[in-house]
Tab-separated table of C-alpha atoms in Angstrom:
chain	number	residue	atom	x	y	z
H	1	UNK	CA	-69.190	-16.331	-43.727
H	2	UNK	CA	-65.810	-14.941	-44.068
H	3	UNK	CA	-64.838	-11.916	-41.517
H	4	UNK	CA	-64.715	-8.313	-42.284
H	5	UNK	CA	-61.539	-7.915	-43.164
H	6	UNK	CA	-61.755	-9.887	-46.206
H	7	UNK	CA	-64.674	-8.371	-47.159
H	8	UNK	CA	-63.389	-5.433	-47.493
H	9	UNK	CA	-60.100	-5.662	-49.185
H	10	UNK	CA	-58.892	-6.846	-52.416
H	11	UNK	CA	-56.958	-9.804	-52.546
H	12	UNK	CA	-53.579	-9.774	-54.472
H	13	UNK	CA	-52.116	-13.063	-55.581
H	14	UNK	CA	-48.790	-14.508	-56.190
H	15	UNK	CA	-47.372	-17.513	-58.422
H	16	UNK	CA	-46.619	-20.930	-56.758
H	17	UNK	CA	-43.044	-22.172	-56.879
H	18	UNK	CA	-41.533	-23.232	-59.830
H	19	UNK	CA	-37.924	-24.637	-59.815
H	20	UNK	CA	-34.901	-24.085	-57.421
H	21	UNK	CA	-33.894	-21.119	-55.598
H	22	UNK	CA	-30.967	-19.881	-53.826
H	23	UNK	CA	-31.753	-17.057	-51.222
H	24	UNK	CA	-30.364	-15.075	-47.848
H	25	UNK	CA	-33.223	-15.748	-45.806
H	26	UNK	CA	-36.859	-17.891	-46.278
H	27	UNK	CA	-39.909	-17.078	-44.851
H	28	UNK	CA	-42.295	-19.811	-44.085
H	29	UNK	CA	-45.712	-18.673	-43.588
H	30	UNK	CA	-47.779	-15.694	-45.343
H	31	UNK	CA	-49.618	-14.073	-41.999
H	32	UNK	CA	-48.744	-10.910	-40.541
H	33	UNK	CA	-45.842	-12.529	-38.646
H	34	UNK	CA	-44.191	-13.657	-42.309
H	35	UNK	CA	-44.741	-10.774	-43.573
H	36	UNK	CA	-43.687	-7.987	-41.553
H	37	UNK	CA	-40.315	-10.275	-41.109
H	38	UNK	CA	-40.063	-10.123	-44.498
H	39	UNK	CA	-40.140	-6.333	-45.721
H	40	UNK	CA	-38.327	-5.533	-42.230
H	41	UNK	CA	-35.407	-8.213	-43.539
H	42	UNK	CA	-35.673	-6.676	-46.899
H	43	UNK	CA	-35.123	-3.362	-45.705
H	44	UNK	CA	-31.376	-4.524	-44.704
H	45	UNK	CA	-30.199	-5.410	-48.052
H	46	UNK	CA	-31.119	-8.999	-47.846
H	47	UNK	CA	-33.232	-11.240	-50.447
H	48	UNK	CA	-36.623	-12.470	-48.814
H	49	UNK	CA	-38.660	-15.088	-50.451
H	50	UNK	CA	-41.991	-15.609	-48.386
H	51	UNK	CA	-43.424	-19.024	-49.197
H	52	UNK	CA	-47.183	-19.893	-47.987
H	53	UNK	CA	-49.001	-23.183	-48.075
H	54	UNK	CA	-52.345	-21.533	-49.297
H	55	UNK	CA	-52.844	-17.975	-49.961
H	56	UNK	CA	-51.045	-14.943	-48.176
H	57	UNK	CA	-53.407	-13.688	-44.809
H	58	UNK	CA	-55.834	-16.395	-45.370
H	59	UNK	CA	-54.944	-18.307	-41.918
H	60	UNK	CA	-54.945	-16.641	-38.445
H	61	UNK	CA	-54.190	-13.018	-39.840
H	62	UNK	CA	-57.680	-12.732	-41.811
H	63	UNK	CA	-59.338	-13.726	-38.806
H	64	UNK	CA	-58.253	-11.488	-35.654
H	65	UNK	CA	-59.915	-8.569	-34.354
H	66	UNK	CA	-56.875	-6.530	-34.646
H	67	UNK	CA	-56.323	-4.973	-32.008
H	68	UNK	CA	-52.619	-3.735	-31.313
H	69	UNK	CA	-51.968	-3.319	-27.509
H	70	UNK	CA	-49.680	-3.916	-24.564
H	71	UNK	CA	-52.074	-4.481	-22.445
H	72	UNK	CA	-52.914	-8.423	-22.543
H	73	UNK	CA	-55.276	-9.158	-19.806
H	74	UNK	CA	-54.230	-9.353	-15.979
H	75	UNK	CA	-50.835	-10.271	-17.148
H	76	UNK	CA	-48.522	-7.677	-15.368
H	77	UNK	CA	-48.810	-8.269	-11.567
H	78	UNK	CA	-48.913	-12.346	-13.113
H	79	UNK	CA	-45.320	-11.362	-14.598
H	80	UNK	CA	-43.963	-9.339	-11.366
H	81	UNK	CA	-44.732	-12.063	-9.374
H	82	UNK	CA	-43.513	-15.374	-11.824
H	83	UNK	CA	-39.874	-13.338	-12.908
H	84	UNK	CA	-39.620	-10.030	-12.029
H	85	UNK	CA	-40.275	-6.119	-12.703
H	86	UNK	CA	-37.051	-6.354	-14.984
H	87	UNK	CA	-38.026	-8.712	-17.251
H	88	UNK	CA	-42.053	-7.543	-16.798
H	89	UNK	CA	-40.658	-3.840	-17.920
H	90	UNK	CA	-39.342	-5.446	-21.388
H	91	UNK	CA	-42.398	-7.258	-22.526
H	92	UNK	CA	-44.255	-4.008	-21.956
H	93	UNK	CA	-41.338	-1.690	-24.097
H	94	UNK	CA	-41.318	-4.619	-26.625
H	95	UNK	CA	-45.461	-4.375	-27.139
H	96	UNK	CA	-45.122	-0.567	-26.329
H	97	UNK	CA	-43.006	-0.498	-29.374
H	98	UNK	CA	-45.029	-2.694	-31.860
H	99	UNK	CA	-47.485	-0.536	-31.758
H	100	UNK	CA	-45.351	2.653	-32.219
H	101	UNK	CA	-43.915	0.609	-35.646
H	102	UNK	CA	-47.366	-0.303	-36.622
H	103	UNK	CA	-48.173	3.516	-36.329
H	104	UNK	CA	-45.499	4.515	-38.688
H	105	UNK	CA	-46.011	1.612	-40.608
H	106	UNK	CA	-49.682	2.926	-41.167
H	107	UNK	CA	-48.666	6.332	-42.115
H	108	UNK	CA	-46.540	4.773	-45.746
H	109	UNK	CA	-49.282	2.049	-45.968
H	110	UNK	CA	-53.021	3.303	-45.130
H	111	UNK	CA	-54.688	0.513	-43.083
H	112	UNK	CA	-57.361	2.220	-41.213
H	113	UNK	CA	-54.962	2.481	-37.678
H	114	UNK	CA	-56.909	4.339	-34.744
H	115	UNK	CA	-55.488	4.651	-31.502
H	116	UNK	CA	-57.481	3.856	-28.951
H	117	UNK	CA	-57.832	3.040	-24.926
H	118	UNK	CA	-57.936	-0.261	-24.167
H	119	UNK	CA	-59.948	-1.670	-20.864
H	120	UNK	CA	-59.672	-4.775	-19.361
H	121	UNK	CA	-62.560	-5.241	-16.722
H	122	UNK	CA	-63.935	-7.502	-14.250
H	123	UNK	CA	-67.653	-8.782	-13.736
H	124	UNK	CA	-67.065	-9.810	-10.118
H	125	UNK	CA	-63.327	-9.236	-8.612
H	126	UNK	CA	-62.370	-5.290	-7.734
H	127	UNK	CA	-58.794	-6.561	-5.819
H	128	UNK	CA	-57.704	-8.600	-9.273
H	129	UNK	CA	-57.849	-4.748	-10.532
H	130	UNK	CA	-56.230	-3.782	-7.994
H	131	UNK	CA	-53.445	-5.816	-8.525
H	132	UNK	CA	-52.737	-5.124	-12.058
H	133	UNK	CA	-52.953	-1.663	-11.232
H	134	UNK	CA	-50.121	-1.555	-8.314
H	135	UNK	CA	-48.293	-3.473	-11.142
H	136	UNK	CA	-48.334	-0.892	-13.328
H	137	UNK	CA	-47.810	1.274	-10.618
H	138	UNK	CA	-44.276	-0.735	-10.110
H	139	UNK	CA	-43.443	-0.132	-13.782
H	140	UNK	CA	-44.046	3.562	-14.181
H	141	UNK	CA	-47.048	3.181	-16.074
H	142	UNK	CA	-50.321	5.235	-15.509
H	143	UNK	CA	-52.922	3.169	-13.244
H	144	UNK	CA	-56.341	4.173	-14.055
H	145	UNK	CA	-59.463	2.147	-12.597
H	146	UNK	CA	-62.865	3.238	-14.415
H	147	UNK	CA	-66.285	1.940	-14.268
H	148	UNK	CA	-67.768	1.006	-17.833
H	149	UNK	CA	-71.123	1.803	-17.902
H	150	UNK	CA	-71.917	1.495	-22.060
H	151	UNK	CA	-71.006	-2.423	-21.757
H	152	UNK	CA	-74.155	-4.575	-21.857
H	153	UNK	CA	-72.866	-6.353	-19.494
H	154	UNK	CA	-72.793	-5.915	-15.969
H	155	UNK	CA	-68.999	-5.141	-14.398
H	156	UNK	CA	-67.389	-3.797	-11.334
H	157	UNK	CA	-64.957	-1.770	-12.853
H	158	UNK	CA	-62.029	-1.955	-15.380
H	159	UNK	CA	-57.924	-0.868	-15.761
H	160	UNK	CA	-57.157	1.463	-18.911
H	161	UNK	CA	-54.279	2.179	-20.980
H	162	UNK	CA	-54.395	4.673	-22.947
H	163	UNK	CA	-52.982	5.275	-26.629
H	164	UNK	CA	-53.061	1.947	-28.118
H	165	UNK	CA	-54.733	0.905	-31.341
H	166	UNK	CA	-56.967	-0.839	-33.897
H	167	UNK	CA	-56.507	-1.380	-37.742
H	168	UNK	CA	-57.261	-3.186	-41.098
H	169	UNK	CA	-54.616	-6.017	-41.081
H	170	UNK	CA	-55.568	-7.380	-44.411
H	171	UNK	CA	-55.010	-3.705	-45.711
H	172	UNK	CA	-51.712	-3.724	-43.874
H	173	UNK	CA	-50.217	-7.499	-44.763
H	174	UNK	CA	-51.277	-6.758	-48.855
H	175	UNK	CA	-49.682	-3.382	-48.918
H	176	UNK	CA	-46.314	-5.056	-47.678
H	177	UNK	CA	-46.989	-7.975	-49.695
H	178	UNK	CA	-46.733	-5.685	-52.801
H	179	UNK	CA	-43.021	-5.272	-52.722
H	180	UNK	CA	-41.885	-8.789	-51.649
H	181	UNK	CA	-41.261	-12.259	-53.663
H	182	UNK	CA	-43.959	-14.293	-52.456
H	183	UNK	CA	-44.791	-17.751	-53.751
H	184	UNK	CA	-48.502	-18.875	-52.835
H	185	UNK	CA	-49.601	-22.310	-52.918
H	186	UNK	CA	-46.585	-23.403	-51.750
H	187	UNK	CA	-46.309	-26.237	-49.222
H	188	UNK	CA	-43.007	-27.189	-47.820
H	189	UNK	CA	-43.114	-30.434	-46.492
H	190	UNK	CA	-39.764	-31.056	-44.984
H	191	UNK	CA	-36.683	-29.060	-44.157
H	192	UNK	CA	-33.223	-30.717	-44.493
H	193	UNK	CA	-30.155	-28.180	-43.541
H	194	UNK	CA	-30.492	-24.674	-45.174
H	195	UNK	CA	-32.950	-26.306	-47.663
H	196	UNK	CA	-36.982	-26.315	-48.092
H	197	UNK	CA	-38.200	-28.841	-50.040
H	198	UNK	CA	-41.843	-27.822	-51.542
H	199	UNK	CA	-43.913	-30.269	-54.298
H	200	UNK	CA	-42.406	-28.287	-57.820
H	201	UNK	CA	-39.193	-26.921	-56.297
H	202	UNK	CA	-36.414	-26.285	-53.123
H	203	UNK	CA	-34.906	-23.438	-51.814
H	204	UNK	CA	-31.865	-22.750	-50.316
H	205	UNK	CA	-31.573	-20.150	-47.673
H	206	UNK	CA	-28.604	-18.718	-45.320
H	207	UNK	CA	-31.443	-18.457	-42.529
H	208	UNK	CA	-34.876	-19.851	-42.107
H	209	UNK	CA	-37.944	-18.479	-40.160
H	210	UNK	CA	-40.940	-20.521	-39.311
H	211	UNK	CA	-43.807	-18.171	-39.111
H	212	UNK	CA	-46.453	-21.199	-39.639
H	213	UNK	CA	-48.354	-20.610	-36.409
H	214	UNK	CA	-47.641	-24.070	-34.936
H	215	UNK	CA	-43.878	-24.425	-35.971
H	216	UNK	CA	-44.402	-27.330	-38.935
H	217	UNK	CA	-40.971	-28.809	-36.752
H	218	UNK	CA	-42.277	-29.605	-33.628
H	219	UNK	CA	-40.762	-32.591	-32.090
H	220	UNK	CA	-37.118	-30.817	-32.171
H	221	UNK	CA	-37.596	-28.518	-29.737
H	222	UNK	CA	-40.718	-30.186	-28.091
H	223	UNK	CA	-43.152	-27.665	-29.495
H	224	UNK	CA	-45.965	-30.260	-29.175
H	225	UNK	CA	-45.786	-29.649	-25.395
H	226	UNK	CA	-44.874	-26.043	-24.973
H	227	UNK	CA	-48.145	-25.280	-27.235
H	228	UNK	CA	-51.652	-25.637	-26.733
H	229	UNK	CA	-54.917	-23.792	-29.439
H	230	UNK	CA	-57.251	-21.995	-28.547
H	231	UNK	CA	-60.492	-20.934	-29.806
H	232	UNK	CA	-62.574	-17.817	-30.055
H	233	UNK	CA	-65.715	-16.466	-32.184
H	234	UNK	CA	-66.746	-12.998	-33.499
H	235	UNK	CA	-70.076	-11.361	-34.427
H	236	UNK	CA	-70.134	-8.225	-36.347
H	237	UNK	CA	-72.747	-6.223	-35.698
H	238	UNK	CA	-75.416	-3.782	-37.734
H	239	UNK	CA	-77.485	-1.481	-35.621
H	240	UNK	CA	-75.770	-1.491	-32.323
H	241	UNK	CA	-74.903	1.179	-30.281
H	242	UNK	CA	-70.832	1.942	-30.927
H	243	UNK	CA	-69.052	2.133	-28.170
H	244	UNK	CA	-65.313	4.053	-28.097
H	245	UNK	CA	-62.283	1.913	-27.079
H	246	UNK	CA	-61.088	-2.060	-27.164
H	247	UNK	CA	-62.903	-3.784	-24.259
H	248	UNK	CA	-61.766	-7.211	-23.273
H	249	UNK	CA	-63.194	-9.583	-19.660
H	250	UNK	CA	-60.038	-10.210	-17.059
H	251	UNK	CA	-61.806	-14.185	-17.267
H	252	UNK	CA	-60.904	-16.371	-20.018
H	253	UNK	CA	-64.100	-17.367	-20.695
H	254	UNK	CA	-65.885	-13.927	-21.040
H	255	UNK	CA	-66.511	-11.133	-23.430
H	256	UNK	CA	-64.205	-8.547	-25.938
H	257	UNK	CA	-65.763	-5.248	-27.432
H	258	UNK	CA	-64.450	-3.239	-30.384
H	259	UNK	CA	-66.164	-1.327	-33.030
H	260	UNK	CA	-64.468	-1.106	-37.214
H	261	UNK	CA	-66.784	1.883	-39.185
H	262	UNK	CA	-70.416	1.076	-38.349
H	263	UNK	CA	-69.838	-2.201	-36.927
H	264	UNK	CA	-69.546	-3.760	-33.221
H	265	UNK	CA	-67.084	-6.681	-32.364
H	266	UNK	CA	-68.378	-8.634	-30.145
H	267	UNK	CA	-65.788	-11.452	-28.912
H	268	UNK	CA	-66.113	-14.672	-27.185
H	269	UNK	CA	-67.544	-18.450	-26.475
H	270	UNK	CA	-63.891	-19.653	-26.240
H	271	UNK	CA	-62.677	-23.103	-25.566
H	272	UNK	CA	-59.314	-25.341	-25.899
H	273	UNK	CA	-59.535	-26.452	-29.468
H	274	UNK	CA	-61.072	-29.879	-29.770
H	275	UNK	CA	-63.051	-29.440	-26.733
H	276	UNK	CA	-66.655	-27.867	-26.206
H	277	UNK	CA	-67.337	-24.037	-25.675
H	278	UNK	CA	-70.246	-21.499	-26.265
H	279	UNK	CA	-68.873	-20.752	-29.123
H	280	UNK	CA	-71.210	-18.968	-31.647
H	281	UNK	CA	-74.456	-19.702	-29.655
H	282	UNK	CA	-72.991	-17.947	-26.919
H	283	UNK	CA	-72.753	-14.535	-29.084
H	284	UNK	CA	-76.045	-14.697	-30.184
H	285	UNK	CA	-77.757	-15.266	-26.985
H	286	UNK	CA	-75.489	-12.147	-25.519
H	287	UNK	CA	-76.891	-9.971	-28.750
H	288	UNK	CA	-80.424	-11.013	-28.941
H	289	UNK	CA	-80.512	-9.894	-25.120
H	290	UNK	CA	-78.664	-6.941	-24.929
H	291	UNK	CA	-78.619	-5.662	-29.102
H	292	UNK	CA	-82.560	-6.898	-29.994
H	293	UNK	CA	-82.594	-4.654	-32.910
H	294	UNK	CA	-78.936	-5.242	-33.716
H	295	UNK	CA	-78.495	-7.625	-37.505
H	296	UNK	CA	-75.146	-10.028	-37.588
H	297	UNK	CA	-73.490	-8.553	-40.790
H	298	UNK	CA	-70.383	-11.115	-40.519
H	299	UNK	CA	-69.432	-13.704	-38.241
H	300	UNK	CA	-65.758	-15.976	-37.778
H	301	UNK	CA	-63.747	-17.744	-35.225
H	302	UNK	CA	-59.803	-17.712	-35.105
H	303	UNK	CA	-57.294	-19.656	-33.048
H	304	UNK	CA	-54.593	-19.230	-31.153
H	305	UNK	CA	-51.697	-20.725	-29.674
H	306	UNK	CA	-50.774	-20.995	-26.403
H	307	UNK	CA	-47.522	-20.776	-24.754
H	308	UNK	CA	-46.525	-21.868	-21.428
H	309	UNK	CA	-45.673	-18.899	-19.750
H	310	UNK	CA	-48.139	-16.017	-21.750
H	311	UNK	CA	-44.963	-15.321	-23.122
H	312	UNK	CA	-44.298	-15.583	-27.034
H	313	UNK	CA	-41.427	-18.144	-28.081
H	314	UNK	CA	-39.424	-16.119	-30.316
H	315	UNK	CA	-35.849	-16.497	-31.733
H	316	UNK	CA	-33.812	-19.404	-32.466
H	317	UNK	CA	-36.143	-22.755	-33.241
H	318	UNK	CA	-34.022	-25.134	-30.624
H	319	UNK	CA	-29.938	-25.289	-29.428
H	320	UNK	CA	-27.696	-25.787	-31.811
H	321	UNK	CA	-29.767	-25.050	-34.419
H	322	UNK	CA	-27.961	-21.550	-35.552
H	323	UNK	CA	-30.027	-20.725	-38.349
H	324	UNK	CA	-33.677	-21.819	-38.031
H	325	UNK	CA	-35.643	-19.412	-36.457
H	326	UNK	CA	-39.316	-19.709	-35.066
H	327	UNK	CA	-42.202	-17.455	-33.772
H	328	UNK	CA	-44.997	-19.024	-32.178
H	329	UNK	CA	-47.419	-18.683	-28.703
H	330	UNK	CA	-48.735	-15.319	-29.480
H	331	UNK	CA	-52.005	-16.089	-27.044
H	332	UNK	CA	-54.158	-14.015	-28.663
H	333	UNK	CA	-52.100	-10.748	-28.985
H	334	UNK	CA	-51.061	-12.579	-32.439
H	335	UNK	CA	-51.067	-8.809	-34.641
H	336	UNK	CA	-48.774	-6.962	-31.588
H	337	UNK	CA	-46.857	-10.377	-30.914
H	338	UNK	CA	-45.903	-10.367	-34.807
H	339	UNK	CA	-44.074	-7.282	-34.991
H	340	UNK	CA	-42.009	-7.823	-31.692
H	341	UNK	CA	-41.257	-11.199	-33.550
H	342	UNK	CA	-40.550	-9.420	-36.671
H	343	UNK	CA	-37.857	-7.034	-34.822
H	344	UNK	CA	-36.458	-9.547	-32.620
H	345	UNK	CA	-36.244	-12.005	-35.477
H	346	UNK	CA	-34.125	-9.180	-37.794
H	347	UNK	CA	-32.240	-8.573	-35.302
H	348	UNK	CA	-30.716	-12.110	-34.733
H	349	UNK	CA	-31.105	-13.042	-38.572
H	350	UNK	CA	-28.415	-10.348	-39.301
H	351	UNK	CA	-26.728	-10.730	-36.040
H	352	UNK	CA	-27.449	-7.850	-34.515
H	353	UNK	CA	-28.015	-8.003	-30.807
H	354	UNK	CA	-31.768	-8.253	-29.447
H	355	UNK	CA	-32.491	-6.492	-25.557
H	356	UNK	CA	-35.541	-9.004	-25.768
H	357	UNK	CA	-33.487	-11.914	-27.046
H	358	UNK	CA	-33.759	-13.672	-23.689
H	359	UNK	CA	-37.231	-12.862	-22.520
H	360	UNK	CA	-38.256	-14.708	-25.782
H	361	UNK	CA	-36.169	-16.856	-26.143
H	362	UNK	CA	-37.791	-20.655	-26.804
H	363	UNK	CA	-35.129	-22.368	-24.634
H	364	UNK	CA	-36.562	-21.414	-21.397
H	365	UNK	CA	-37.603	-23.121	-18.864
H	366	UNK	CA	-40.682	-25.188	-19.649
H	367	UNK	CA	-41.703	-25.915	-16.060
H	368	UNK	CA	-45.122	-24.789	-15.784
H	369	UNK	CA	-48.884	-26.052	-14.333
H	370	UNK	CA	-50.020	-25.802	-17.497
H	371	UNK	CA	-46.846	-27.968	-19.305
H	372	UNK	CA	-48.830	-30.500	-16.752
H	373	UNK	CA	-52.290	-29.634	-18.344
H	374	UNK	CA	-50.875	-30.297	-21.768
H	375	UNK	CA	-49.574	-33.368	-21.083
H	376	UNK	CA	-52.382	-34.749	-19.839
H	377	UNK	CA	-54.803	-33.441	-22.746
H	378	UNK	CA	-51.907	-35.350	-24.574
H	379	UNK	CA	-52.292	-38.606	-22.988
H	380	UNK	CA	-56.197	-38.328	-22.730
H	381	UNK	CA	-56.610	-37.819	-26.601
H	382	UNK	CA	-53.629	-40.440	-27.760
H	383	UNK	CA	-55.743	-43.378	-24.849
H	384	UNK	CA	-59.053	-41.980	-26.510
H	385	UNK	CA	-60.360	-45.064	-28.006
H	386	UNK	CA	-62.693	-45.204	-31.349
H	387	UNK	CA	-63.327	-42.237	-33.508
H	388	UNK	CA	-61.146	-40.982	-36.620
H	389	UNK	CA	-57.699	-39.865	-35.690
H	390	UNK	CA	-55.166	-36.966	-36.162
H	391	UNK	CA	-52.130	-37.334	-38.736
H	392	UNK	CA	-49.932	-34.840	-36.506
H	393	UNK	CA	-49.530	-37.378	-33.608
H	394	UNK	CA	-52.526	-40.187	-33.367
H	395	UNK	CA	-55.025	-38.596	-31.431
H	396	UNK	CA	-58.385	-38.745	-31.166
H	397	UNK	CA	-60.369	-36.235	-33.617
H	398	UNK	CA	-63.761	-34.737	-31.788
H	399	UNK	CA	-67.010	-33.559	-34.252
H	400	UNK	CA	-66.872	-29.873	-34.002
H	401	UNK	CA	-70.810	-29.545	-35.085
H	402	UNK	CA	-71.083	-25.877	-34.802
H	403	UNK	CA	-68.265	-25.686	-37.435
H	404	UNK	CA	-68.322	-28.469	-39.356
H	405	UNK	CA	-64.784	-29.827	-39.223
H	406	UNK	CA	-63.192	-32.759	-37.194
H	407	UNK	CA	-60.609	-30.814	-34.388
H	408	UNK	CA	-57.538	-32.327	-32.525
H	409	UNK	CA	-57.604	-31.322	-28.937
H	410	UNK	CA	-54.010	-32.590	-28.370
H	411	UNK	CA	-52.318	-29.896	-30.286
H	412	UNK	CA	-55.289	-28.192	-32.252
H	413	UNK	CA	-55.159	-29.425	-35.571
H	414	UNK	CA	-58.327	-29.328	-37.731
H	415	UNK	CA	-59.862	-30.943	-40.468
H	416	UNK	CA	-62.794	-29.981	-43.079
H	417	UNK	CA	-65.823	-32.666	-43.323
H	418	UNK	CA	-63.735	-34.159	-46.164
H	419	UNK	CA	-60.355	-34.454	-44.630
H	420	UNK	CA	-58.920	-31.064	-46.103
H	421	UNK	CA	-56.633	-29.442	-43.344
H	422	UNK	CA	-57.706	-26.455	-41.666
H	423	UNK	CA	-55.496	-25.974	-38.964
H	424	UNK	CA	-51.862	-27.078	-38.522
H	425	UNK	CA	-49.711	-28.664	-36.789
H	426	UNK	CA	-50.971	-31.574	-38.720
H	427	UNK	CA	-49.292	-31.723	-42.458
H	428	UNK	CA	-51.247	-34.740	-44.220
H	429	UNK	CA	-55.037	-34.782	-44.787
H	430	UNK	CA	-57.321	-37.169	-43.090
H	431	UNK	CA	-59.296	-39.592	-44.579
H	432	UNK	CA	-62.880	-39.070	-42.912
């Protein structure tokens, strides 16, 4: 069952390469990320080509609940505390500012865009509010606890923030799409210099962006450890009661609320890719107990990637590599975290200076618990013995029953019953 999004929208469609091209900058990777660095590159003057493996929207983007918000969880007091107000102060103006640009964005280019608050709560923890809240406190912003009463679930209380904002991506990413040179079907399999090489042509670019999700170049740059997936699950809902605002758990493992028209969002059953979760069955015990007269009208599941820090990677791919550029580790704020990337990326593309250049900035320290954690999901897969394994890096591929596809909980990389790839980082298909 596909999500809403793509049920109701048209999809445009775009030749596959075809010969050689020269160009100022490549973009590889159709999602909302590729995209909005495109037409914000094109607005300088420069020629854009967007190149995409498959079709434009049909990875990540089609599959979020697009929501557009600085407010990512607990993360605030987390960011105070791990570098400082400074620093915490820009990532909220950087996401404070996506969602102004979406905004205008959506008044040339209808997409359905609502603002909306957004509440993070907690089913069992009042000071973890508390917290965030003298956080906010510390950078100006208004603290607000609330109790949540239309949630069917049970909660203590929650933090608002007021004036951010929900929309149509696939309405969005086509109506951009429109105006740029986009080749579809399009798989670049290696990168040598300033040129992509694809199966029926190469292109030549002064600059090139890797908006591919997990950056297709990982080893430069040691992507394979600075990144972990994630997964999460959706159930759109008939016949529940709407509720007003973009709800979200402070735990990991708990539940998100939105509503699009008629529908309710519910969000959840999340695991590390390749590993077990609730997943779908988790949704559908939550609705049959709290929405009994409630009909699922669509259903998906999206992932994410991880960074080390909560914080994006964005900017240049690795040192010394001038003009390769790379945007990756959204953790779940992929629709906000791809028009920071898009600004920060056209600023340093036409070498402009970027105030977030640094925060971003994928040469940062890597020291983390959870560089610690990926290492040893690493070592536990690759020592893994029997079962089919993973083209990306040799490790072992788990049955992901619920879905029906064979997932890598190394780096995240999936596979359809027959092989076909779902999921990078993983470029060859698997014989199963």
């Amino acid at each position: 069952m596909d999500s809403v999004w793509v049920e109701t929208t048209t999809k445009l469609s775009f030749p596959a390469l075809q010969g050689d091209i020269t160009t100022d900058a490549l973009i590889i990777g159709g999602g909302m990320c590729g995209i909005l660095t495109a037409h914000k590159l094109s607005e300088t003057g420069m020629r854009c080509v967007v190149v995409e493996a498959t079709t434009i929207g049909s990875g990540i983007t089609q599959n979020t609940t697009a929501k557009i918000t600085a407010q990512h969880g607990l993360i605030y007091a987390d960011l105070i505390k791990r570098f400082d107000a400074e620093k915490t102060k820009q990532y909220y103006s950087a996401n404070s500012r996506a969602i102004q640009n979406y905004h205008k964005l959506s008044e040339r280019f209808p997409c359905d865009f609502e603002r909306k608050t957004a509440y993070v709560y907690s089913t069992d923890d009042i000071r973890k509010l508390e917290r965030e809240a003298e956080a906010y406190q510390r950078l100006g912003l208004s603290a607000n606890l609330v109790e949540l009463p239309q949630l069917p679930i049970k909660t203590i209380g929650a933090i608002a923030m007021e004036n951010q904002a929900q929309f149509h991506p696939l309405k969005l990413l086509y109506a951009l799409a429109d105006g740029l040179e986009i080749y579809e079907n399009t798989f670049v399999s290696k990168i040598d210099g300033n040129t992509a090489y694809a199966a029926n042509g190469k292109i030549t670019a002064k600059h090139i962006v890797l908006a591919t999700h997990f950056p297709m170049i990982n080893i430069p740059g040691l992507y394979f450890l600075k990144l972990y997936q994630h997964r999460s699950y959706v159930l759109a809902l008939e016949n529940a009661p709407l509720i007003d605002g973009m709800y979200l758990d402070e735990r990991e493992s708990g539940n998100s609320f939105r509503t699009y028209c008629d529908l309710l969002f519910i969000g959840g059953g999340d695991h590390r890719t390749g590993e077990k979760g609730g997943g779908y069955a988790e949704l559908e015990a939550l609705t049959a107990h709290a929405y009994p007269d409630a009909t699922v009208k669509y259903r998906w599941a999206t992932q994410d990637c991880m960074s080390l820090d909560k914080i994006p990677y964005i900017g240049r791919h690795r040192a010394g590599k001038k003009n390769l550029y790379v945007a990756t580790g959204f953790n779940k704020w992929g629709i906000t975290g791809s028009m920071v990337a898009a600004e920060v990326l056209t600023d340093l593309v036409t070498s402009r200076k970027s105030e977030f250049e640094e925060l971003y900035s994928p040469q940062r320290s890597m020291w983390s618990k959870q560089l610690f954690a990926n290492i040893g999901s690493a070592a536990a897969g690759l020592l893994s013995l029997g079962g089919p394994r993973c083209t990306h890096m040799g490790c072992k591929l788990h049955c992901n029953s619920a879905e029906k596809s064979w997932d890598c909980s190394c780096h995240g990389s999936r596979y359809e019953e027959n092989g076909h790839i779902i999921n990078n980082p993983a470029k060859r298909e698997k014989k199963l």
